[in-house]
PDB file of C-alpha atoms in Angstrom:
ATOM      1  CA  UNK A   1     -72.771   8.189  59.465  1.00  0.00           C
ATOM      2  CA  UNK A   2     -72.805   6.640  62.742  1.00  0.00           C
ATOM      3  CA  UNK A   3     -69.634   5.260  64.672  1.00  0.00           C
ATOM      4  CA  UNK A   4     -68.898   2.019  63.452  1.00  0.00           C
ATOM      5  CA  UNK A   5     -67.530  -0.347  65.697  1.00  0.00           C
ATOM      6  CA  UNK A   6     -64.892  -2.778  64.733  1.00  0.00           C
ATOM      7  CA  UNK A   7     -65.747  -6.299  64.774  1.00  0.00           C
ATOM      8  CA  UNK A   8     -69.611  -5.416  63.333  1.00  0.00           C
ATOM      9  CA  UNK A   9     -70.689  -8.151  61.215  1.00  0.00           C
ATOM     10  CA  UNK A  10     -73.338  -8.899  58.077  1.00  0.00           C
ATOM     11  CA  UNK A  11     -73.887 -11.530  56.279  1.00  0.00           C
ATOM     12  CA  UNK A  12     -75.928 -12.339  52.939  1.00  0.00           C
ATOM     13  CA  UNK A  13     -76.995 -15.577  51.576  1.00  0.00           C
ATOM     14  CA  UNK A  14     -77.739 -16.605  48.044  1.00  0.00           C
ATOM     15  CA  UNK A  15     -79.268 -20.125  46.704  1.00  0.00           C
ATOM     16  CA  UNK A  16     -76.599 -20.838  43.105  1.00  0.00           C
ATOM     17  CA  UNK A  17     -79.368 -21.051  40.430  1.00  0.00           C
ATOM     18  CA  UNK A  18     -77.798 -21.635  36.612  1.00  0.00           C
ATOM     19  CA  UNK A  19     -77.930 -17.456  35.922  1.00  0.00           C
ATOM     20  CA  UNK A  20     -74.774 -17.304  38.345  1.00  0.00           C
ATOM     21  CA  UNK A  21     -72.357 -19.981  37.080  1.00  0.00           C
ATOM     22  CA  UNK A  22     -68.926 -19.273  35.088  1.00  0.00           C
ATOM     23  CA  UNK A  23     -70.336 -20.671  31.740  1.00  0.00           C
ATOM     24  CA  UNK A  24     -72.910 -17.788  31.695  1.00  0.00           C
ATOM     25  CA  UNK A  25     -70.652 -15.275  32.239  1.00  0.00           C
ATOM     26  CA  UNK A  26     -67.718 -16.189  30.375  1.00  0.00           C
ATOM     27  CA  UNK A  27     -66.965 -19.177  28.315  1.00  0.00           C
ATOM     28  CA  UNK A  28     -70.079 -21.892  27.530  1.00  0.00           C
ATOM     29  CA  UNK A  29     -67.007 -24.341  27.935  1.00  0.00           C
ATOM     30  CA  UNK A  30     -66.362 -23.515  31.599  1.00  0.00           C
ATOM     31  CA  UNK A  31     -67.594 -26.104  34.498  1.00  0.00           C
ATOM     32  CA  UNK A  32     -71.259 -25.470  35.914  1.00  0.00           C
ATOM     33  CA  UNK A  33     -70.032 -23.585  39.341  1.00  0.00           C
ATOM     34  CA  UNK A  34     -70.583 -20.695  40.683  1.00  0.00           C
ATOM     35  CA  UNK A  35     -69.083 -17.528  38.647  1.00  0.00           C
ATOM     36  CA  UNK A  36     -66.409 -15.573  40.837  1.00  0.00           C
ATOM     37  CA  UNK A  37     -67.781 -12.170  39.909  1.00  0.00           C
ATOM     38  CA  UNK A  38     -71.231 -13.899  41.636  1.00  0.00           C
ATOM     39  CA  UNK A  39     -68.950 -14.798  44.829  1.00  0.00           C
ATOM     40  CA  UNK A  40     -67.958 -11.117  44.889  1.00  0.00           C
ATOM     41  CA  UNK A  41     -71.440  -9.948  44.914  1.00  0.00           C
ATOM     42  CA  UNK A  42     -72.282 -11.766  47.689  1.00  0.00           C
ATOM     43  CA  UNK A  43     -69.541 -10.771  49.700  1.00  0.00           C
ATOM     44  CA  UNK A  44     -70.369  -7.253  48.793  1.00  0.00           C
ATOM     45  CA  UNK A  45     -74.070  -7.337  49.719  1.00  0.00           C
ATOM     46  CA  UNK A  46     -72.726  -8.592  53.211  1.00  0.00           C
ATOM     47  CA  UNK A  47     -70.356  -5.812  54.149  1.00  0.00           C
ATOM     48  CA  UNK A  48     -73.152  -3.235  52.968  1.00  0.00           C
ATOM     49  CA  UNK A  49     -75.464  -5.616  55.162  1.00  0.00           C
ATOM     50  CA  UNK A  50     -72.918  -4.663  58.188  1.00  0.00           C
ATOM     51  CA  UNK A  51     -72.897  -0.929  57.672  1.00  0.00           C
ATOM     52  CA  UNK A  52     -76.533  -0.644  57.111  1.00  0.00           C
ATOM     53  CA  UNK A  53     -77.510   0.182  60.211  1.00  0.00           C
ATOM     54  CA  UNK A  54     -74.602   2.754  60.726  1.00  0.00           C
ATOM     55  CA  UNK A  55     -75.592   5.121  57.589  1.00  0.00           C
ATOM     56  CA  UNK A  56     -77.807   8.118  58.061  1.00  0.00           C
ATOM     57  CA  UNK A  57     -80.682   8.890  55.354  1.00  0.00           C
ATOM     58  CA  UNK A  58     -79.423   9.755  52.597  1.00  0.00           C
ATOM     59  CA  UNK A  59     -76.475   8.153  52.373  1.00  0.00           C
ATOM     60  CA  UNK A  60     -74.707   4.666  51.170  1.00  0.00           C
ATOM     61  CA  UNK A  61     -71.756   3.091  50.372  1.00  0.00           C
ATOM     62  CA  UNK A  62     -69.904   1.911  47.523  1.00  0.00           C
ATOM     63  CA  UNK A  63     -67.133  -0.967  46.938  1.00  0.00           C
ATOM     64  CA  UNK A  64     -63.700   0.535  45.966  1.00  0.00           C
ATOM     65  CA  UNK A  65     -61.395  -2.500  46.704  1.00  0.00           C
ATOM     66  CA  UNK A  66     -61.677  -5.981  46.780  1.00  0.00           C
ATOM     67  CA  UNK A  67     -59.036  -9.049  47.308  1.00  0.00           C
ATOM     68  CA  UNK A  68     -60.068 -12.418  47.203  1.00  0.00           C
ATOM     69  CA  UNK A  69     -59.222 -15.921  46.502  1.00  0.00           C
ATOM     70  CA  UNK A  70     -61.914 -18.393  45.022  1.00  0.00           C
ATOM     71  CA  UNK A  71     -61.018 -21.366  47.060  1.00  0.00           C
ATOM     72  CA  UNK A  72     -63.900 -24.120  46.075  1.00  0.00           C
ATOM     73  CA  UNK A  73     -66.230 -24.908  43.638  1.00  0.00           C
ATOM     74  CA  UNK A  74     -69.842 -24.594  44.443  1.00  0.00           C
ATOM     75  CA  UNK A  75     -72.749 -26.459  42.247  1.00  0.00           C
ATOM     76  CA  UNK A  76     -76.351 -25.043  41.261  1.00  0.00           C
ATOM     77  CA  UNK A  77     -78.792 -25.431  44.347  1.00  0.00           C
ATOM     78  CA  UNK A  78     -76.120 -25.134  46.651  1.00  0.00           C
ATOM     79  CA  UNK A  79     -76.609 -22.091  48.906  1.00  0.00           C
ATOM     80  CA  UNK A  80     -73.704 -20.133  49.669  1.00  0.00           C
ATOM     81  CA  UNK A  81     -73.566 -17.322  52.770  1.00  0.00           C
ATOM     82  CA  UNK A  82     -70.768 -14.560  52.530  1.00  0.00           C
ATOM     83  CA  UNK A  83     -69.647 -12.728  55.932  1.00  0.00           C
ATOM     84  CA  UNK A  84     -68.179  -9.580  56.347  1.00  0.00           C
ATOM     85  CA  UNK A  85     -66.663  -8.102  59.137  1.00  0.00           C
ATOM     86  CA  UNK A  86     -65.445  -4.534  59.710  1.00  0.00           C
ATOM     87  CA  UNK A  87     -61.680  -4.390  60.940  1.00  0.00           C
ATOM     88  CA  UNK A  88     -60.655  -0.887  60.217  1.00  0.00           C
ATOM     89  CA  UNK A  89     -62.659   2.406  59.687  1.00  0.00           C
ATOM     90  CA  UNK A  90     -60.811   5.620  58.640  1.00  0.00           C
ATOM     91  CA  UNK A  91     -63.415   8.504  58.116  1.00  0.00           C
ATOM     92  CA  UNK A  92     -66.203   7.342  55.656  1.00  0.00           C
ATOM     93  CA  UNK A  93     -63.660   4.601  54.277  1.00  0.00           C
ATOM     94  CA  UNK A  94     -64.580   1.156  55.730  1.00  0.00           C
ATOM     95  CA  UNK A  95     -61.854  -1.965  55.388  1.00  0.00           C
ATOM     96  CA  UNK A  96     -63.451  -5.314  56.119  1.00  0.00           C
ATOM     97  CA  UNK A  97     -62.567  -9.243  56.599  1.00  0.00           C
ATOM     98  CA  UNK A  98     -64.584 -11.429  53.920  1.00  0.00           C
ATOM     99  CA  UNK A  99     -65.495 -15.108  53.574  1.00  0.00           C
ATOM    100  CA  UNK A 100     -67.711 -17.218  51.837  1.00  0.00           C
ATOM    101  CA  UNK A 101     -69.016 -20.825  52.396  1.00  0.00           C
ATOM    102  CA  UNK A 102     -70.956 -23.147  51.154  1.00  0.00           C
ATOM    103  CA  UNK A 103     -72.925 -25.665  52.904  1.00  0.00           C
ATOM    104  CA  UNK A 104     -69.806 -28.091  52.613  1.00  0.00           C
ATOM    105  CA  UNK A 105     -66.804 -26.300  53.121  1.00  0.00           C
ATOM    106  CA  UNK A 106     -65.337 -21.998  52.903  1.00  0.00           C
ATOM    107  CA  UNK A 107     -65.337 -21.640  49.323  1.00  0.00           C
ATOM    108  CA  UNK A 108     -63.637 -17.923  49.006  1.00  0.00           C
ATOM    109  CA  UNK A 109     -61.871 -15.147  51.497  1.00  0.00           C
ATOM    110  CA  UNK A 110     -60.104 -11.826  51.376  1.00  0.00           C
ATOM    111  CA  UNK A 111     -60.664  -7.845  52.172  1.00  0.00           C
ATOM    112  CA  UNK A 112     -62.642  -5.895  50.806  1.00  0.00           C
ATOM    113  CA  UNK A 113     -63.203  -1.620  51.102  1.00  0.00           C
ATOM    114  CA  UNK A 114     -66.340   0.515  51.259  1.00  0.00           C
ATOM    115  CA  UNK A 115     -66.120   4.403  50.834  1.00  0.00           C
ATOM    116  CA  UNK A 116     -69.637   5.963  52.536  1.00  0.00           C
ATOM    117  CA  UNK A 117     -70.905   8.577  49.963  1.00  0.00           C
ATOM    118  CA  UNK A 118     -73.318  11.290  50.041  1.00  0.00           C
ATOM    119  CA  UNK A 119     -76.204   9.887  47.973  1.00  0.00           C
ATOM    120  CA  UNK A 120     -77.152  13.501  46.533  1.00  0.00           C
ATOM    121  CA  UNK A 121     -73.662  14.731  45.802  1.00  0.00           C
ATOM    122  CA  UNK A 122     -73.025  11.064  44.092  1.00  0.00           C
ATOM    123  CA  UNK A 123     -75.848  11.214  41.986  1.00  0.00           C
ATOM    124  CA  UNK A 124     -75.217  15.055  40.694  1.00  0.00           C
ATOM    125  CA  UNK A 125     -71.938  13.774  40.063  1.00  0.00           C
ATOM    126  CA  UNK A 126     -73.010  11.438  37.601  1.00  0.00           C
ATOM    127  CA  UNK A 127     -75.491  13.176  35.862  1.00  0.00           C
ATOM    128  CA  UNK A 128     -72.803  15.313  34.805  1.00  0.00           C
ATOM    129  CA  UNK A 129     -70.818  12.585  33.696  1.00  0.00           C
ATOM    130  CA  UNK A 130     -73.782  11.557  31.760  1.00  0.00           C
ATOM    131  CA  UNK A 131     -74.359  14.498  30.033  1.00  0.00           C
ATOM    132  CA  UNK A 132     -70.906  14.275  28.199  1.00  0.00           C
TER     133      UNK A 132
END
């Protein structure tokens, strides 16, 4: 991994289609707006989208913290675009600023944490896991 310099930024946009609203994921009684766990995603795909450039081959990073507040609801067709920005990095662990908007207002915000891994070691890892 490269030096990562604070204040690096990604984004990631995604257009709300009916597979990403609450009542799919949860309850069929729940409004038609976008699912929280969706919002999440997105905000996810944007810090990697920061980082990107930063990682070496072979390696990637994974989510280990998030902390957000779902602030709006956001309809089907609606795009929504997440941003992440980096405001701490301790060794491979990578702390970042998060938001999310629609095209009418923020609709979520918080931190969110990236550990780089070693995709190799990660992988043998797991298949050891698997075996169990």
């Amino acid at each position: 991994m490269r030096q990562i310099p604070l204040g690096t930024k990604g984004t990631f946009t995604l257009r709300v289609l009916p597979e990403h609203l609450a009542n799919q994921f949860k309850d069929a009684m729940l409004p038609q707006v976008l699912a929280t766990p969706v919002m999440v995603l997105i905000m996810e795909n944007a810090a990697l989208s920061a980082i990107r450039p930063f990682l070496d081959t072979g390696e990637s990073a994974v989510g280990t913290a998030i902390d957000v507040r779902h602030l709006a609801a956001t309809p089907v067709g609606h795009d929504v675009r997440a941003e992440a920005e980096v405001v701490k990095v301790e060794g491979k662990r990578i702390d970042f600023k998060v938001s999310a908007s629609d095209e009418m207002e923020e609709i979520g915000s918080g931190t969110h944490r990236r550990m780089v891994i070693d995709l190799r070691s990660f992988n043998e890892r797991l298949a050891k896991k698997s075996r169990r």
